[in-house]
Amino acid sequence: MTAVGGDPTDSASRGKYADRLDPELWEYIDKVNSWYPPEIVAAFIPEQRAVYGRMCVAFHQGRPEGVTASDGLVATGSHPIPVRRYRMAGKLEAAIVVYYHGGGFVLGDLDSHDDICAEICAGTGFEVVSADYRLAPEHLHPASFNDALAVFEW
Protein backbone atom coordinates (compact mmCIF):
# COMPACT_ATOMS: atom_id res chain seq x y z
CA MET A 1 0.00 0.00 0.00
CA THR A 2 1.40 3.38 -0.93
CA ALA A 3 0.19 6.49 0.82
CA VAL A 4 0.12 9.93 -0.68
CA GLY A 5 3.68 11.17 -0.56
CA GLY A 6 5.43 7.80 -0.61
CA ASP A 7 5.90 4.56 1.25
CA PRO A 8 3.83 4.64 4.48
CA THR A 9 6.39 2.45 6.27
CA ASP A 10 9.17 4.96 5.56
CA SER A 11 9.65 7.24 8.59
CA ALA A 12 10.03 10.28 6.32
CA SER A 13 6.51 9.65 4.98
CA ARG A 14 5.03 9.48 8.47
CA GLY A 15 5.58 13.18 9.08
CA LYS A 16 5.74 14.66 12.55
CA TYR A 17 4.41 11.48 14.14
CA ALA A 18 7.27 9.27 12.91
CA ASP A 19 9.08 9.27 16.25
CA ARG A 20 6.08 9.92 18.50
CA LEU A 21 4.30 6.60 18.05
CA ASP A 22 5.56 3.20 19.12
CA PRO A 23 6.60 0.71 16.41
CA GLU A 24 3.74 -1.56 17.52
CA LEU A 25 1.23 1.20 16.84
CA TRP A 26 2.75 1.86 13.41
CA GLU A 27 2.45 -1.86 12.70
CA TYR A 28 -1.26 -1.69 13.57
CA ILE A 29 -1.77 1.47 11.48
CA ASP A 30 -0.06 -0.21 8.52
CA LYS A 31 -2.27 -3.28 8.94
CA VAL A 32 -5.42 -1.12 9.00
CA ASN A 33 -4.25 0.82 5.95
CA SER A 34 -3.56 -2.43 4.08
CA TRP A 35 -7.21 -3.45 4.57
CA TYR A 36 -8.86 -0.02 4.56
CA PRO A 37 -6.59 2.38 2.68
CA PRO A 38 -7.08 6.11 3.31
CA GLU A 39 -8.10 6.71 -0.31
CA ILE A 40 -11.17 4.46 0.08
CA VAL A 41 -13.06 7.46 1.49
CA ALA A 42 -13.45 8.65 -2.11
CA ALA A 43 -15.30 5.44 -3.06
CA PHE A 44 -19.06 5.05 -3.10
CA ILE A 45 -20.58 4.15 0.27
CA PRO A 46 -21.45 0.51 -0.64
CA GLU A 47 -17.81 -0.12 -1.60
CA GLN A 48 -16.57 1.54 1.60
CA ARG A 49 -18.92 -0.65 3.64
CA ALA A 50 -17.79 -3.81 1.87
CA VAL A 51 -14.10 -3.00 2.40
CA TYR A 52 -14.72 -2.04 6.03
CA GLY A 53 -16.68 -5.25 6.60
CA ARG A 54 -13.86 -7.38 5.18
CA MET A 55 -11.37 -5.56 7.40
CA CYS A 56 -13.48 -6.18 10.50
CA VAL A 57 -13.75 -9.89 9.67
CA ALA A 58 -9.98 -10.09 9.17
CA PHE A 59 -9.31 -8.34 12.48
CA HIS A 60 -11.91 -10.29 14.50
CA GLN A 61 -10.23 -11.96 17.49
CA GLY A 62 -13.21 -13.93 18.75
CA ARG A 63 -14.91 -13.55 22.09
CA PRO A 64 -13.11 -14.19 25.36
CA GLU A 65 -14.08 -17.30 27.30
CA GLY A 66 -17.10 -16.76 29.52
CA VAL A 67 -18.63 -13.93 27.50
CA THR A 68 -22.04 -14.62 25.99
CA ALA A 69 -23.91 -12.43 23.56
CA SER A 70 -27.57 -12.21 22.63
CA ASP A 71 -29.27 -10.10 19.99
CA GLY A 72 -32.45 -8.18 20.60
CA LEU A 73 -34.43 -5.12 19.63
CA VAL A 74 -35.17 -1.85 21.36
CA ALA A 75 -38.68 -0.77 20.41
CA THR A 76 -39.32 2.84 19.47
CA GLY A 77 -42.44 4.53 18.18
CA SER A 78 -41.26 4.28 14.58
CA HIS A 79 -38.78 1.39 14.24
CA PRO A 80 -36.90 -1.24 16.22
CA ILE A 81 -33.19 -0.71 16.93
CA PRO A 82 -31.03 -3.85 16.89
CA VAL A 83 -28.83 -4.32 19.94
CA ARG A 84 -26.41 -6.97 21.12
CA ARG A 85 -25.99 -7.62 24.85
CA TYR A 86 -22.74 -9.07 26.20
CA ARG A 87 -22.57 -10.68 29.63
CA MET A 88 -19.73 -12.27 31.56
CA ALA A 89 -20.53 -15.55 33.28
CA GLY A 90 -20.39 -15.39 37.05
CA LYS A 91 -20.23 -11.59 37.30
CA LEU A 92 -22.75 -9.39 39.05
CA GLU A 93 -23.71 -6.44 36.92
CA ALA A 94 -22.41 -3.34 38.68
CA ALA A 95 -22.83 -1.18 35.60
CA ILE A 96 -23.84 -1.28 31.96
CA VAL A 97 -21.66 0.04 29.16
CA VAL A 98 -23.55 1.31 26.11
CA TYR A 99 -21.30 0.97 23.07
CA TYR A 100 -21.73 2.92 19.84
CA HIS A 101 -19.55 1.49 17.08
CA GLY A 102 -17.19 3.61 15.03
CA GLY A 103 -17.51 4.29 11.34
CA GLY A 104 -18.35 7.97 11.09
CA PHE A 105 -22.12 7.30 11.21
CA VAL A 106 -21.76 5.72 7.74
CA LEU A 107 -20.02 2.37 8.38
CA GLY A 108 -20.23 -0.40 10.94
CA ASP A 109 -22.81 -2.61 12.61
CA LEU A 110 -23.18 -5.08 15.45
CA ASP A 111 -20.68 -7.47 13.88
CA SER A 112 -17.97 -4.94 13.05
CA HIS A 113 -17.10 -4.32 16.70
CA ASP A 114 -18.30 -7.61 18.20
CA ASP A 115 -14.98 -8.70 19.65
CA ILE A 116 -14.25 -5.22 21.01
CA CYS A 117 -17.54 -5.24 22.93
CA ALA A 118 -16.81 -8.75 24.20
CA GLU A 119 -13.35 -7.64 25.38
CA ILE A 120 -14.85 -4.67 27.22
CA CYS A 121 -17.30 -7.03 28.92
CA ALA A 122 -14.56 -9.50 29.87
CA GLY A 123 -12.20 -6.78 31.07
CA THR A 124 -14.73 -4.95 33.22
CA GLY A 125 -17.26 -7.63 34.09
CA PHE A 126 -19.95 -5.16 33.10
CA GLU A 127 -22.77 -5.89 30.72
CA VAL A 128 -22.17 -4.22 27.35
CA VAL A 129 -25.05 -3.16 25.10
CA SER A 130 -23.99 -2.45 21.53
CA ALA A 131 -26.37 -0.29 19.50
CA ASP A 132 -26.85 -0.78 15.76
CA TYR A 133 -27.95 2.78 15.03
CA ARG A 134 -29.19 3.80 11.58
CA LEU A 135 -26.48 4.90 9.16
CA ALA A 136 -26.13 7.87 6.85
CA PRO A 137 -26.64 8.74 4.08
CA GLU A 138 -29.77 6.57 3.99
CA HIS A 139 -30.88 8.06 7.30
CA LEU A 140 -30.20 11.75 7.76
CA HIS A 141 -29.26 13.48 10.99
CA PRO A 142 -30.56 13.19 13.68
CA ALA A 143 -31.51 9.54 13.00
CA SER A 144 -28.31 8.02 14.42
CA PHE A 145 -28.42 10.36 17.40
CA ASN A 146 -32.07 9.51 18.09
CA ASP A 147 -31.29 5.78 17.91
CA ALA A 148 -28.32 6.19 20.24
CA LEU A 149 -30.41 8.11 22.74
CA ALA A 150 -33.24 5.57 22.57
CA VAL A 151 -30.83 2.73 23.37
CA PHE A 152 -29.28 4.73 26.20
CA GLU A 153 -32.69 5.48 27.71
CA TRP A 154 -33.80 1.87 27.30
PDB file of C-alpha atoms in Angstrom, residues 10-76:
ATOM      1  CA  ASP A  10       9.166   4.964   5.559  1.00  0.00           C
ATOM      2  CA  SER A  11       9.647   7.238   8.586  1.00  0.00           C
ATOM      3  CA  ALA A  12      10.034  10.277   6.319  1.00  0.00           C
ATOM      4  CA  SER A  13       6.508   9.653   4.980  1.00  0.00           C
ATOM      5  CA  ARG A  14       5.029   9.484   8.474  1.00  0.00           C
ATOM      6  CA  GLY A  15       5.579  13.183   9.079  1.00  0.00           C
ATOM      7  CA  LYS A  16       5.740  14.664  12.552  1.00  0.00           C
ATOM      8  CA  TYR A  17       4.412  11.476  14.135  1.00  0.00           C
ATOM      9  CA  ALA A  18       7.273   9.266  12.907  1.00  0.00           C
ATOM     10  CA  ASP A  19       9.078   9.272  16.251  1.00  0.00           C
ATOM     11  CA  ARG A  20       6.076   9.921  18.498  1.00  0.00           C
ATOM     12  CA  LEU A  21       4.297   6.604  18.052  1.00  0.00           C
ATOM     13  CA  ASP A  22       5.564   3.198  19.117  1.00  0.00           C
ATOM     14  CA  PRO A  23       6.599   0.712  16.407  1.00  0.00           C
ATOM     15  CA  GLU A  24       3.740  -1.562  17.523  1.00  0.00           C
ATOM     16  CA  LEU A  25       1.227   1.204  16.844  1.00  0.00           C
ATOM     17  CA  TRP A  26       2.750   1.861  13.412  1.00  0.00           C
ATOM     18  CA  GLU A  27       2.448  -1.860  12.700  1.00  0.00           C
ATOM     19  CA  TYR A  28      -1.259  -1.692  13.567  1.00  0.00           C
ATOM     20  CA  ILE A  29      -1.771   1.474  11.484  1.00  0.00           C
ATOM     21  CA  ASP A  30      -0.060  -0.209   8.524  1.00  0.00           C
ATOM     22  CA  LYS A  31      -2.271  -3.282   8.935  1.00  0.00           C
ATOM     23  CA  VAL A  32      -5.423  -1.125   9.003  1.00  0.00           C
ATOM     24  CA  ASN A  33      -4.255   0.816   5.953  1.00  0.00           C
ATOM     25  CA  SER A  34      -3.562  -2.427   4.076  1.00  0.00           C
ATOM     26  CA  TRP A  35      -7.209  -3.449   4.568  1.00  0.00           C
ATOM     27  CA  TYR A  36      -8.861  -0.023   4.560  1.00  0.00           C
ATOM     28  CA  PRO A  37      -6.589   2.376   2.676  1.00  0.00           C
ATOM     29  CA  PRO A  38      -7.083   6.108   3.306  1.00  0.00           C
ATOM     30  CA  GLU A  39      -8.102   6.712  -0.313  1.00  0.00           C
ATOM     31  CA  ILE A  40     -11.173   4.461   0.078  1.00  0.00           C
ATOM     32  CA  VAL A  41     -13.057   7.457   1.495  1.00  0.00           C
ATOM     33  CA  ALA A  42     -13.446   8.650  -2.110  1.00  0.00           C
ATOM     34  CA  ALA A  43     -15.297   5.439  -3.058  1.00  0.00           C
ATOM     35  CA  PHE A  44     -19.061   5.049  -3.099  1.00  0.00           C
ATOM     36  CA  ILE A  45     -20.584   4.151   0.271  1.00  0.00           C
ATOM     37  CA  PRO A  46     -21.454   0.513  -0.636  1.00  0.00           C
ATOM     38  CA  GLU A  47     -17.814  -0.122  -1.595  1.00  0.00           C
ATOM     39  CA  GLN A  48     -16.568   1.538   1.602  1.00  0.00           C
ATOM     40  CA  ARG A  49     -18.918  -0.651   3.644  1.00  0.00           C
ATOM     41  CA  ALA A  50     -17.788  -3.807   1.870  1.00  0.00           C
ATOM     42  CA  VAL A  51     -14.098  -3.003   2.395  1.00  0.00           C
ATOM     43  CA  TYR A  52     -14.719  -2.044   6.033  1.00  0.00           C
ATOM     44  CA  GLY A  53     -16.675  -5.251   6.603  1.00  0.00           C
ATOM     45  CA  ARG A  54     -13.856  -7.383   5.180  1.00  0.00           C
ATOM     46  CA  MET A  55     -11.365  -5.559   7.399  1.00  0.00           C
ATOM     47  CA  CYS A  56     -13.481  -6.180  10.499  1.00  0.00           C
ATOM     48  CA  VAL A  57     -13.753  -9.890   9.669  1.00  0.00           C
ATOM     49  CA  ALA A  58      -9.978 -10.089   9.170  1.00  0.00           C
ATOM     50  CA  PHE A  59      -9.312  -8.340  12.484  1.00  0.00           C
ATOM     51  CA  HIS A  60     -11.911 -10.294  14.503  1.00  0.00           C
ATOM     52  CA  GLN A  61     -10.235 -11.960  17.487  1.00  0.00           C
ATOM     53  CA  GLY A  62     -13.210 -13.930  18.748  1.00  0.00           C
ATOM     54  CA  ARG A  63     -14.912 -13.545  22.094  1.00  0.00           C
ATOM     55  CA  PRO A  64     -13.106 -14.195  25.358  1.00  0.00           C
ATOM     56  CA  GLU A  65     -14.076 -17.297  27.297  1.00  0.00           C
ATOM     57  CA  GLY A  66     -17.098 -16.763  29.520  1.00  0.00           C
ATOM     58  CA  VAL A  67     -18.629 -13.935  27.497  1.00  0.00           C
ATOM     59  CA  THR A  68     -22.039 -14.620  25.993  1.00  0.00           C
ATOM     60  CA  ALA A  69     -23.914 -12.427  23.558  1.00  0.00           C
ATOM     61  CA  SER A  70     -27.565 -12.206  22.628  1.00  0.00           C
ATOM     62  CA  ASP A  71     -29.267 -10.104  19.989  1.00  0.00           C
ATOM     63  CA  GLY A  72     -32.449  -8.178  20.602  1.00  0.00           C
ATOM     64  CA  LEU A  73     -34.432  -5.123  19.629  1.00  0.00           C
ATOM     65  CA  VAL A  74     -35.168  -1.850  21.357  1.00  0.00           C
ATOM     66  CA  ALA A  75     -38.677  -0.769  20.413  1.00  0.00           C
ATOM     67  CA  THR A  76     -39.320   2.836  19.469  1.00  0.00           C
TER      68      THR A  76
END
